[in-house]
mmCIF file of C-alpha atoms in Angstrom:
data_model
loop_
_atom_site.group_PDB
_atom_site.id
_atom_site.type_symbol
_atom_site.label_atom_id
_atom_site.label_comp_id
_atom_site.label_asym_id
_atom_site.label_seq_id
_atom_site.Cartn_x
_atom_site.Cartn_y
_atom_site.Cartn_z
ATOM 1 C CA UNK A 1 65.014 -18.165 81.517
ATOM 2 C CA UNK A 2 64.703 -17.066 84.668
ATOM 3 C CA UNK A 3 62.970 -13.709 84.869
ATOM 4 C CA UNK A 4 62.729 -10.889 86.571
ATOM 5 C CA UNK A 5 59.847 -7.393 86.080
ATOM 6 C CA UNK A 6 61.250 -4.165 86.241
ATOM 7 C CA UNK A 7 57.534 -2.160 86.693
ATOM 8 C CA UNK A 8 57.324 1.759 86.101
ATOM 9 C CA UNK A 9 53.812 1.871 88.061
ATOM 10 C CA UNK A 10 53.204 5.727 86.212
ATOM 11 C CA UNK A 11 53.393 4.226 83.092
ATOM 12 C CA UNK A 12 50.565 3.857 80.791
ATOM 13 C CA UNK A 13 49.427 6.950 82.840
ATOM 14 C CA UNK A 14 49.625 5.237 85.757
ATOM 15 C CA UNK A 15 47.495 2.580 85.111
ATOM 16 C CA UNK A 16 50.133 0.254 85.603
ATOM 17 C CA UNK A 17 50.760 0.864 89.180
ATOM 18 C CA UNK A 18 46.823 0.526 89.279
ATOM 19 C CA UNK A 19 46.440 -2.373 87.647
ATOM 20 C CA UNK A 20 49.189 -4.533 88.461
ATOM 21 C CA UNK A 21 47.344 -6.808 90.789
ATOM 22 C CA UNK A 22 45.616 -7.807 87.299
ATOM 23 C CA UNK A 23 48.632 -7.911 85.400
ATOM 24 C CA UNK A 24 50.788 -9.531 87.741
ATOM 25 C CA UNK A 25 47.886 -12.510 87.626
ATOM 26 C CA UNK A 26 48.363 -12.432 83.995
ATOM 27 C CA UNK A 27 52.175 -13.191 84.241
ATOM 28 C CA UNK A 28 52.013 -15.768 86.868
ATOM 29 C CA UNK A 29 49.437 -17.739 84.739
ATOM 30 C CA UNK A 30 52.502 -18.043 82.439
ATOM 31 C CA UNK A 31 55.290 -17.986 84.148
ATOM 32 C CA UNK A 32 55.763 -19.843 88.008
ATOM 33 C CA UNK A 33 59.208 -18.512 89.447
ATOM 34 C CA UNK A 34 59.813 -14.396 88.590
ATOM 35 C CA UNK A 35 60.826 -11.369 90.743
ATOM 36 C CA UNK A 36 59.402 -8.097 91.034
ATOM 37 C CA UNK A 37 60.513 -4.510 91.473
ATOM 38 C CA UNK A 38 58.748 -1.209 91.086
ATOM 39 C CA UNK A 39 60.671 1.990 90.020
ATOM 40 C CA UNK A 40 60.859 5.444 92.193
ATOM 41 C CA UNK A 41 62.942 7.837 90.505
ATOM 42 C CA UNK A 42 64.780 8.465 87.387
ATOM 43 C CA UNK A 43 67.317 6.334 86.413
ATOM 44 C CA UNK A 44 65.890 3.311 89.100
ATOM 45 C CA UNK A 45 65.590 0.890 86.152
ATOM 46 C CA UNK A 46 69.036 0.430 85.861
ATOM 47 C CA UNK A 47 69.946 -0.059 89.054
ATOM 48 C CA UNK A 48 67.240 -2.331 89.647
ATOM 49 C CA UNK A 49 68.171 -4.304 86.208
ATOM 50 C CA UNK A 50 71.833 -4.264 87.258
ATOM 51 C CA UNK A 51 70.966 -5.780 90.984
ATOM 52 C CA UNK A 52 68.997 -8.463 88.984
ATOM 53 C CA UNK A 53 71.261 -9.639 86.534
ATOM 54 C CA UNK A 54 74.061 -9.929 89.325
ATOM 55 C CA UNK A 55 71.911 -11.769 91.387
ATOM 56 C CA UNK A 56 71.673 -14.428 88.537
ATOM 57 C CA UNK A 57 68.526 -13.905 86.290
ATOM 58 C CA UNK A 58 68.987 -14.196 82.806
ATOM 59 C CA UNK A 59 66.054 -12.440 81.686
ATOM 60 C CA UNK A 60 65.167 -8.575 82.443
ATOM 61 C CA UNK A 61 61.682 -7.020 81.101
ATOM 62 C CA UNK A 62 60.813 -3.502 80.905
ATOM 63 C CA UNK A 63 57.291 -3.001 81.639
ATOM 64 C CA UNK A 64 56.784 0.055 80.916
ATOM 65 C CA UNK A 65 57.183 2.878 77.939
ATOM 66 C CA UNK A 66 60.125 3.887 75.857
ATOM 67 C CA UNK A 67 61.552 5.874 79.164
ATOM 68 C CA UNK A 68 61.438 2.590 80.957
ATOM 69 C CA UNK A 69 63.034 0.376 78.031
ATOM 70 C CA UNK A 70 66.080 2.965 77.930
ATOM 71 C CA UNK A 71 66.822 2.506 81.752
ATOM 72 C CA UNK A 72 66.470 -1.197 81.951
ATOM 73 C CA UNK A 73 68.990 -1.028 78.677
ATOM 74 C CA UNK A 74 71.756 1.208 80.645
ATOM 75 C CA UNK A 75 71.505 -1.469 83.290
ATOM 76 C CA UNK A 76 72.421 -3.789 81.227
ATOM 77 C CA UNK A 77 75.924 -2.205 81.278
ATOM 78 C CA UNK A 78 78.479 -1.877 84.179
ATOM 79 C CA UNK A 79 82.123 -0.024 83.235
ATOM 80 C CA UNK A 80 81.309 0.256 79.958
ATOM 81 C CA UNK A 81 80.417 -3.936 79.487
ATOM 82 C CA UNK A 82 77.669 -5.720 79.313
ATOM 83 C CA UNK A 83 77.051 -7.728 82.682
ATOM 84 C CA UNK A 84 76.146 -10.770 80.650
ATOM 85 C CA UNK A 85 76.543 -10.557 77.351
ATOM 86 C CA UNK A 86 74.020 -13.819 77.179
ATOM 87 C CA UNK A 87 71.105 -12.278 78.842
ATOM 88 C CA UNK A 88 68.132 -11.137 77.317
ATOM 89 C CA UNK A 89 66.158 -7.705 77.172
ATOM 90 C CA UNK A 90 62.047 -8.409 77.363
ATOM 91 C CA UNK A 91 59.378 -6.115 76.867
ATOM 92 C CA UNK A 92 55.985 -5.073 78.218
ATOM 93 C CA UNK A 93 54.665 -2.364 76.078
ATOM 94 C CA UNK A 94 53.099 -0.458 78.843
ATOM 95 C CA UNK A 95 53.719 2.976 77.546
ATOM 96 C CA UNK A 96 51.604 5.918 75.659
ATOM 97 C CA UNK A 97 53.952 6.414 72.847
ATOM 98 C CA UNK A 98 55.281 2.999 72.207
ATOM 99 C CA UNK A 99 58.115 3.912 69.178
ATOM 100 C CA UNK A 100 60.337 1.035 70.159
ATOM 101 C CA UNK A 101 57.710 -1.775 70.043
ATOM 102 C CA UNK A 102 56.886 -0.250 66.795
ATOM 103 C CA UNK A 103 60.124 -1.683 64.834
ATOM 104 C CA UNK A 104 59.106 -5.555 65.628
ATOM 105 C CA UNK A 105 55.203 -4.509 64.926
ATOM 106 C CA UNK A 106 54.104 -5.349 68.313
ATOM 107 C CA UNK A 107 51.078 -4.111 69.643
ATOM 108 C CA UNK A 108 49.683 -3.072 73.358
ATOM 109 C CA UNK A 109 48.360 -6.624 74.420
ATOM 110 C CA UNK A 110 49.793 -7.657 77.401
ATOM 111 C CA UNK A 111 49.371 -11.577 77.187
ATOM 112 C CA UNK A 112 50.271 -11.956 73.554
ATOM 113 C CA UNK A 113 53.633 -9.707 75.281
ATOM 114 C CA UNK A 114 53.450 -12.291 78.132
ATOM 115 C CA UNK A 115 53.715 -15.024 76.130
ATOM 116 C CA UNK A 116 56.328 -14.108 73.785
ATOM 117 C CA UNK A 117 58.739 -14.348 76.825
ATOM 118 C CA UNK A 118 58.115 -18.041 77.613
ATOM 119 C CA UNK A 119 59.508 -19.050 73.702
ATOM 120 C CA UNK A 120 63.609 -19.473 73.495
ATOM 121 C CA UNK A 121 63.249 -17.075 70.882
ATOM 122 C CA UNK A 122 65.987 -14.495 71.216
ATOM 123 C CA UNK A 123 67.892 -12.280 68.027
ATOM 124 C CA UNK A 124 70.968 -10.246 68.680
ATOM 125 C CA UNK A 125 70.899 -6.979 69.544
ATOM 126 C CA UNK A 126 73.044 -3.670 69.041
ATOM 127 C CA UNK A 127 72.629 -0.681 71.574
ATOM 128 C CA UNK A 128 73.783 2.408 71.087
ATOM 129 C CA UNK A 129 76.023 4.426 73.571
ATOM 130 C CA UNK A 130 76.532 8.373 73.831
ATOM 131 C CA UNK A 131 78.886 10.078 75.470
ATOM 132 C CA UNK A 132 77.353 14.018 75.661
ATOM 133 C CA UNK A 133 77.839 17.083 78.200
ATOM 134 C CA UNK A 134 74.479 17.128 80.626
ATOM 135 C CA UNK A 135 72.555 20.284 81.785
ATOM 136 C CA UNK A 136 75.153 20.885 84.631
ATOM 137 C CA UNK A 137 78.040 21.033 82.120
ATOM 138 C CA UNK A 138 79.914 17.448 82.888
ATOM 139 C CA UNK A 139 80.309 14.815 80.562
ATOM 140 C CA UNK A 140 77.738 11.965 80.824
ATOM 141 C CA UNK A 141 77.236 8.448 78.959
ATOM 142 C CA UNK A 142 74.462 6.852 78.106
ATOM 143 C CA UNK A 143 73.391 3.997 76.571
ATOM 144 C CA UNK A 144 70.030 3.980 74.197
ATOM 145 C CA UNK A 145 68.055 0.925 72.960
ATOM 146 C CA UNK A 146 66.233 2.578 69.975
ATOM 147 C CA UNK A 147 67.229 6.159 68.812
ATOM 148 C CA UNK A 148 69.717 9.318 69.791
ATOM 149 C CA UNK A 149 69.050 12.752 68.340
ATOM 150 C CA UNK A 150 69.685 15.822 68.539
ATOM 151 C CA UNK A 151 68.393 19.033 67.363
ATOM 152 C CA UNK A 152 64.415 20.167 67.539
ATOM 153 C CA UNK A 153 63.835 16.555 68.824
ATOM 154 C CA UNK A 154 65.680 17.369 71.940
ATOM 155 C CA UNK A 155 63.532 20.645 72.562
ATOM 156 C CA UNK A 156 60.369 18.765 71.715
ATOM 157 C CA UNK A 157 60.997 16.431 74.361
ATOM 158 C CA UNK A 158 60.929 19.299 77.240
ATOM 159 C CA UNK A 159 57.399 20.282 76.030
ATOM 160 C CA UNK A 160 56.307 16.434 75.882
ATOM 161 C CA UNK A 161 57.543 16.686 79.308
ATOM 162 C CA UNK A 162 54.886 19.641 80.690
ATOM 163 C CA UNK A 163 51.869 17.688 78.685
ATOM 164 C CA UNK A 164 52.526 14.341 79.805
ATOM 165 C CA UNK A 165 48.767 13.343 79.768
ATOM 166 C CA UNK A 166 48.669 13.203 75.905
ATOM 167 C CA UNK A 167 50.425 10.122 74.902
ATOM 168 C CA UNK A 168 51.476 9.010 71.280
ATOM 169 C CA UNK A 169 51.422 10.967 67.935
ATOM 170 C CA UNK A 170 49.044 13.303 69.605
ATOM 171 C CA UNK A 171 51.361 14.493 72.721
ATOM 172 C CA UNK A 172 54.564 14.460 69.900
ATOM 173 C CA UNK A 173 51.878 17.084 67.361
ATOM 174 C CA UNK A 174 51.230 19.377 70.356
ATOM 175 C CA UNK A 175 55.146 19.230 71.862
ATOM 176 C CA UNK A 176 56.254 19.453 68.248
ATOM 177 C CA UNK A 177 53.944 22.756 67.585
ATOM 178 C CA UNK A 178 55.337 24.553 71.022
ATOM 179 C CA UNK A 179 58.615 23.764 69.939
ATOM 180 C CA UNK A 180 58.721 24.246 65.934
ATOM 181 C CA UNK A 181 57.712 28.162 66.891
ATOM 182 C CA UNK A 182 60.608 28.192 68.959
ATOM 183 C CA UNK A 183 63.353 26.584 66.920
ATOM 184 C CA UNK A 184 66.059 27.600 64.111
ATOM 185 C CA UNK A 185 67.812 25.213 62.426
ATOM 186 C CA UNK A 186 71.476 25.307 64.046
ATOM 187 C CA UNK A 187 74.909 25.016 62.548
ATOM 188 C CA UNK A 188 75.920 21.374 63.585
ATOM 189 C CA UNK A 189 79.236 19.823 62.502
ATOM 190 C CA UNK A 190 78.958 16.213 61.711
ATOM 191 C CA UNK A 191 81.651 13.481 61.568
ATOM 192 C CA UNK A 192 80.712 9.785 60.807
ATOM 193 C CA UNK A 193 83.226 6.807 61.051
ATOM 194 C CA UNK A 194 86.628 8.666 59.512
ATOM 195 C CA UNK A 195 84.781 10.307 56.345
ATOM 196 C CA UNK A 196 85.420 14.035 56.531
ATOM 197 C CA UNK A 197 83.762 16.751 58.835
ATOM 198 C CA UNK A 198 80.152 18.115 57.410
ATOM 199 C CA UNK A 199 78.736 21.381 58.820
ATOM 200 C CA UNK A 200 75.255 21.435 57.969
ATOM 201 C CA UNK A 201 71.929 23.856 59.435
ATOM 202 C CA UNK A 202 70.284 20.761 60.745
ATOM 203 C CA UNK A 203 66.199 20.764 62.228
ATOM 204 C CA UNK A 204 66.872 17.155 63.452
ATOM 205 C CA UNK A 205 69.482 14.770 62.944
ATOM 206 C CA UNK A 206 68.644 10.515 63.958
ATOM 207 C CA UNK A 207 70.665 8.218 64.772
ATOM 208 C CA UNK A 208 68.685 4.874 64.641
ATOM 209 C CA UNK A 209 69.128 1.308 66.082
ATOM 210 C CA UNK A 210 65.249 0.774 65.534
ATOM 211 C CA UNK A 211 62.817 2.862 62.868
ATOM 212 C CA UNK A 212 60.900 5.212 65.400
ATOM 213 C CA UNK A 213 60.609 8.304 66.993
ATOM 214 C CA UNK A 214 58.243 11.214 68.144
ATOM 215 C CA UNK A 215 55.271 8.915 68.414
ATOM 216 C CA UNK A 216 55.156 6.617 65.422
ATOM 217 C CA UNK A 217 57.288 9.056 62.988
ATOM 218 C CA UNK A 218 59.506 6.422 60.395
ATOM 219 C CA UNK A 219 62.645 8.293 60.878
ATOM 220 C CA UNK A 220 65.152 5.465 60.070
ATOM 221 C CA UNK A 221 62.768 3.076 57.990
ATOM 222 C CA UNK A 222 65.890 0.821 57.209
ATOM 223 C CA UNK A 223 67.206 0.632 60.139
ATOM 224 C CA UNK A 224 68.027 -3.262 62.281
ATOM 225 C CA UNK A 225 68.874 -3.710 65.487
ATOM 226 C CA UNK A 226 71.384 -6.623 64.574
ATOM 227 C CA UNK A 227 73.042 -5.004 61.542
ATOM 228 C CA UNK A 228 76.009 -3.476 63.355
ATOM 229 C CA UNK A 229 75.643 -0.048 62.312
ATOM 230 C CA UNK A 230 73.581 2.863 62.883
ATOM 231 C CA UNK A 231 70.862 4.541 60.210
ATOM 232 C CA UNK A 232 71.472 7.669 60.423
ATOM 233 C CA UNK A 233 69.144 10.526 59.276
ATOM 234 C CA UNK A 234 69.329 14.108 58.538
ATOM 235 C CA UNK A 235 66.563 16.595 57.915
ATOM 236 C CA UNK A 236 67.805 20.231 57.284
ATOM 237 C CA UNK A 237 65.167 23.323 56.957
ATOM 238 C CA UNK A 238 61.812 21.468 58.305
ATOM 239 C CA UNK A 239 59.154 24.095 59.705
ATOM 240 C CA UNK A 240 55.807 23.832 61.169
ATOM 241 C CA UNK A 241 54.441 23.593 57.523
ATOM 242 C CA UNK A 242 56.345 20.530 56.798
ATOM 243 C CA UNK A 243 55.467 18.740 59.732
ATOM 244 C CA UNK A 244 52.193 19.474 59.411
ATOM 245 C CA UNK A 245 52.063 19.382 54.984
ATOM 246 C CA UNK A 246 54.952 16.231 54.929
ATOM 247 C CA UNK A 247 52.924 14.271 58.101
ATOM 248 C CA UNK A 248 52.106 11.345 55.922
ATOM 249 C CA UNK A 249 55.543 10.432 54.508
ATOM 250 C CA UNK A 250 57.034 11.184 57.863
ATOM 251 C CA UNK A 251 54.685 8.268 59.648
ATOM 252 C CA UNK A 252 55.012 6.094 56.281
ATOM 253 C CA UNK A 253 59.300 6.220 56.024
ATOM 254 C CA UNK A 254 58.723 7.993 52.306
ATOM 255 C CA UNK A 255 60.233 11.023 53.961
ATOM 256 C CA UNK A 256 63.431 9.672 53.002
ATOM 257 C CA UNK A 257 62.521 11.063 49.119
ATOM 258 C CA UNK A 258 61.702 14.429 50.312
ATOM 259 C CA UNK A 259 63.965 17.625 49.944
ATOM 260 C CA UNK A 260 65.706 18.309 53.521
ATOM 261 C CA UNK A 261 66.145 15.136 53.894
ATOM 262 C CA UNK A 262 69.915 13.189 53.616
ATOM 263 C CA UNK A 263 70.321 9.048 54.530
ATOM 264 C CA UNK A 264 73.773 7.548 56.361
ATOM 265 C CA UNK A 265 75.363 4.670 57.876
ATOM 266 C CA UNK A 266 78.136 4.661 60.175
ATOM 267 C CA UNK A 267 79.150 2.591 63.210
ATOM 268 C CA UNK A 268 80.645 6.128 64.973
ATOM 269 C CA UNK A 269 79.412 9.963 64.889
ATOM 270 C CA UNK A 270 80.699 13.059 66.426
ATOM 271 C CA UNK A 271 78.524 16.222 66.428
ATOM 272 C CA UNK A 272 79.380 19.908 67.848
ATOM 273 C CA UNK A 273 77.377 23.365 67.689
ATOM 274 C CA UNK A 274 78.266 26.845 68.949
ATOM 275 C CA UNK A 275 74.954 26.936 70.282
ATOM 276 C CA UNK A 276 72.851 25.063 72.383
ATOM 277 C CA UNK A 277 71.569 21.836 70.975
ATOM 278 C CA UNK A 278 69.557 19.849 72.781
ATOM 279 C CA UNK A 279 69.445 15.519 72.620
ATOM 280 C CA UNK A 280 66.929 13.010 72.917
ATOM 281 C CA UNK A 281 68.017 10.120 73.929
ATOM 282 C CA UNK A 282 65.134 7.308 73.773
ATOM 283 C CA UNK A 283 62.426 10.015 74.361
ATOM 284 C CA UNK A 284 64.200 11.671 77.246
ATOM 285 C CA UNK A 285 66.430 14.594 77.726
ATOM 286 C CA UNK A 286 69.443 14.176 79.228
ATOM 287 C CA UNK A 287 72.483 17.038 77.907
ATOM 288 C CA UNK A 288 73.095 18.650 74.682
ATOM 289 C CA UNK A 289 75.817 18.804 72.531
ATOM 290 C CA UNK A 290 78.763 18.067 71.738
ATOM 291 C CA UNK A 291 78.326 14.044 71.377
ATOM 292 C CA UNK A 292 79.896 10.637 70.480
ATOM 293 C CA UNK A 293 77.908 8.138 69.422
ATOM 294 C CA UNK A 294 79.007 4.385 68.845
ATOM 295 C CA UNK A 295 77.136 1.412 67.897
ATOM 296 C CA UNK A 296 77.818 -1.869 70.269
ATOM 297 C CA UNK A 297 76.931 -5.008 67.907
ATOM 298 C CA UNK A 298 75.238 -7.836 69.396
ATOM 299 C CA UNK A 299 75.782 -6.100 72.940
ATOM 300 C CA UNK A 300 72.518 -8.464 74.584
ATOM 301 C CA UNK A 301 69.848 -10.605 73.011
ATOM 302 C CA UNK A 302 66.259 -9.316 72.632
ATOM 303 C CA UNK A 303 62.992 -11.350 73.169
ATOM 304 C CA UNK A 304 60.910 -11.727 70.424
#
């Protein structure tokens, strides 16, 4: 397929940018004919994706974290369509949390990730879209590759944001402590496909395409990116103590036995508050409530 690098040189803490002389060799021992672009600002991965698949490659790869991944997705995507519903989605896990690589149990090496991009291996794969009111009060959509949520998660991801240079579980433990001694479970009201409206006090709920957030936690263990539906989960009265007392069930997916914590599936959800609540969208922060969410089935393919 013929390929084209969308590089976020900060990523990895900016060892990317640093090292891409070296990576770059790696890929070209590989791979003979592939473009190049690095990214700037926020949001530059999808118009850089975008420019590329309209110029004709069939084959886009995030190098980069879960930030990076979510951008190149939304580029996939022009008036609410996929560009080329036959083009593929590649990864470079360049990042310091990683949760979306985590799903297909792919680690940080580059040239095993190198070389799983010159097999015709390709699955199916959903993506999520959310229509949600940003910071400045308009509505906003958005299109996520692994998981939306909303509630603490979306507060958690503005301290993450002001202690950048701790990466993974650790950098989600210290973001999660800031904001668990901020946060009160909020009055959300929930409606999924056309089942009647839930109002629930809710510390987090997930809405999964893959398994992962908040640096390796097993949110949505069932969860599959080609199912066609969303795994949706709810946890209601968490506090520090249960992050801190629950930690291994919340990393191992047995969270889902635990008191607090409700399981759905829906291909649709609609979620409003009186109050502020804040979404995380792919580990970033875009708006806050209220939200649609709907599920895209087989929207691209996925290199694996």
């Amino acid at each position: 397929m013929k390929t084209f690098f969308v590089v976020n040189p900060k990523s990895a803490n900016g060892s990317t940018g640093r090292r891409w002389g070296e990576l770059a060799a790696t890929i070209a021992r590989t791979l003979t004919d592939f473009g190049v672009e690095f990214t700037q600002r926020p949001m530059d991965a999808a118009r850089i994706t975008a420019s590329a698949l309209k110029a004709g490659y069939e084959c886009v790869v995030a190098v980069g974290g879960d930030g990076t991944i979510n951008e190149v997705t939304n580029g996939f995507f022009e008036g609410g369509r996929p560009l080329n519903p036959n083009a593929a989605l590649g990864v470079l896990p360049r990042g310091t949390g990683g949760d979306f690589r985590k799903t297909f149990d792919w680690d940080t090496d580059f040239e095993q990730a190198v070389r799983r991009l010159t097999t015709p291996d390709t699955r199916p794969f959903d993506v999520g879209v959310c229509e949600y009111v940003n910071h400045e009060g308009r509505s906003e959509t958005r299109y996520f590759a692994n998981i939306l949520s909303f509630g603490v998660s979306g507060l958690v991801d503005r301290e993450v944001a002001r202690i950048k240079g701790f990466g993974g579980r650790l950098g989600f433990s210290l973001a999660s402590l800031r904001a668990l001694t901020k946060y009160r479970d909020r009055a959300v009201t929930l409606t999924l496909d056309d089942r009647p409206k839930e109002t629930l006090p809710i510390t987090v709920v997930a809405v999964g395409n893959g398994r992962y957030f908040g640096g390796g936690m097993k949110v949505t263990p069932n969860a599959d990116v080609s199912d066609g539906v969303f795994d949706v989960t709810y946890w209601s009265g968490y506090g520090l103590s249960d992050f801190v007392l629950k930690q291994g069930g919340l990393y191992s997916g047995k969270h889902l036995a635990y008191a607090g914590t409700q399981t759905r599936q829906c291909r649709a959800l609609r979620a409003e508050a009186d109050g502020e609540v804040l979404i995380d969208c792919d580990g970033e922060q875009p708006g806050k409530l209220p939200c649609r969410v709907t599920v895209v089935p087989s929207a691209i393919r996925l290199k694996v």
